[in-house]
mmCIF file of C-alpha atoms in Angstrom:
data_model
loop_
_atom_site.group_PDB
_atom_site.id
_atom_site.type_symbol
_atom_site.label_atom_id
_atom_site.label_comp_id
_atom_site.label_asym_id
_atom_site.label_seq_id
_atom_site.Cartn_x
_atom_site.Cartn_y
_atom_site.Cartn_z
ATOM 1 C CA MET A 464 -6.533 -16.760 16.397
ATOM 2 C CA VAL A 465 -9.126 -14.351 14.802
ATOM 3 C CA GLY A 466 -9.082 -10.758 13.910
ATOM 4 C CA ASP A 467 -12.053 -8.555 13.205
ATOM 5 C CA ALA A 468 -11.440 -6.820 9.818
ATOM 6 C CA CYS A 469 -14.176 -4.195 10.367
ATOM 7 C CA ALA A 470 -13.055 -2.034 7.520
ATOM 8 C CA TRP A 471 -13.723 -4.974 5.240
ATOM 9 C CA GLU A 472 -16.660 -6.330 7.052
ATOM 10 C CA GLN A 473 -14.922 -9.556 7.335
ATOM 11 C CA ILE A 474 -13.163 -11.925 9.764
ATOM 12 C CA VAL A 475 -9.500 -12.789 9.403
ATOM 13 C CA SER A 476 -8.146 -16.083 10.778
ATOM 14 C CA GLY A 477 -4.655 -17.647 11.105
ATOM 15 C CA SER A 478 -3.938 -21.418 11.263
ATOM 16 C CA GLU A 479 -1.403 -24.125 11.678
ATOM 17 C CA ASP A 480 -2.169 -25.077 8.150
ATOM 18 C CA LYS A 481 0.112 -22.201 7.063
ATOM 19 C CA THR A 482 -2.727 -19.920 5.808
ATOM 20 C CA CYS A 483 -4.395 -16.742 6.762
ATOM 21 C CA ARG A 484 -7.970 -16.699 5.701
ATOM 22 C CA VAL A 485 -10.453 -13.982 5.156
ATOM 23 C CA TRP A 486 -14.049 -14.959 5.801
ATOM 24 C CA ARG A 487 -17.389 -13.135 4.779
ATOM 25 C CA ASP A 488 -20.806 -14.454 5.664
ATOM 26 C CA GLY A 489 -19.219 -17.757 6.805
ATOM 27 C CA GLN A 490 -17.400 -18.328 3.518
ATOM 28 C CA CYS A 491 -13.696 -18.199 2.899
ATOM 29 C CA VAL A 492 -13.154 -15.505 0.252
ATOM 30 C CA LEU A 493 -9.438 -15.267 0.351
ATOM 31 C CA SER A 494 -6.579 -17.649 1.486
ATOM 32 C CA LEU A 495 -3.119 -16.151 1.841
ATOM 33 C CA PRO A 496 -0.349 -18.879 1.988
ATOM 34 C CA HIS A 497 2.565 -18.568 4.394
ATOM 35 C CA ALA A 498 5.881 -20.497 4.755
ATOM 36 C CA GLY A 499 4.839 -21.585 8.397
ATOM 37 C CA SER A 500 2.008 -21.778 10.882
ATOM 38 C CA VAL A 501 0.232 -18.412 11.260
ATOM 39 C CA TRP A 502 0.238 -17.669 14.994
ATOM 40 C CA GLY A 503 -1.107 -14.085 15.024
ATOM 41 C CA VAL A 504 -3.296 -12.041 12.880
ATOM 42 C CA ALA A 505 -4.539 -8.359 13.213
ATOM 43 C CA ALA A 506 -6.869 -6.249 11.195
ATOM 44 C CA LEU A 507 -5.382 -2.820 10.905
ATOM 45 C CA PRO A 508 -7.637 0.409 11.009
ATOM 46 C CA ASN A 509 -6.829 1.053 7.306
ATOM 47 C CA GLY A 510 -8.000 -2.407 6.332
ATOM 48 C CA ASP A 511 -4.673 -3.920 5.838
ATOM 49 C CA ILE A 512 -3.873 -7.395 7.462
ATOM 50 C CA ALA A 513 -0.878 -8.093 9.478
ATOM 51 C CA THR A 514 0.293 -11.677 10.306
ATOM 52 C CA ALA A 515 2.856 -13.329 12.507
ATOM 53 C CA CYS A 516 4.287 -16.643 11.356
ATOM 54 C CA SER A 517 6.322 -19.425 12.838
ATOM 55 C CA ASP A 518 9.042 -18.611 10.188
ATOM 56 C CA ALA A 519 9.772 -15.583 12.388
ATOM 57 C CA MET A 520 8.370 -13.177 9.760
ATOM 58 C CA ALA A 521 5.753 -10.541 10.157
ATOM 59 C CA ARG A 522 3.865 -9.695 6.985
ATOM 60 C CA VAL A 523 1.368 -6.934 5.983
ATOM 61 C CA PHE A 524 -1.189 -7.587 3.154
ATOM 62 C CA THR A 525 -2.987 -4.634 1.611
ATOM 63 C CA ARG A 526 -5.533 -3.977 -1.107
ATOM 64 C CA ASP A 527 -3.894 -0.642 -1.877
ATOM 65 C CA PRO A 528 -1.864 -0.832 -5.012
ATOM 66 C CA GLY A 529 -0.109 2.245 -4.346
ATOM 67 C CA GLN A 530 1.706 0.913 -1.177
ATOM 68 C CA LEU A 531 5.292 -0.151 -1.500
ATOM 69 C CA VAL A 532 6.246 -3.918 -1.108
ATOM 70 C CA ALA A 533 9.344 -4.360 0.788
#
């Protein structure tokens, strides 16, 4: 699965290798490890990335240091 992260001008992908990867110009610029296979990714309008994982968890990743982590 692939999500278009337009706010970041990047592509976001999820994989069976337990990672969500952020791509720019064909290069992986960030790899976000997960506990299980990443089955869904979504680029949110504010630039955050949401993932759905085989460990039954949804996660949201942000570059905004002011957002709470729960």
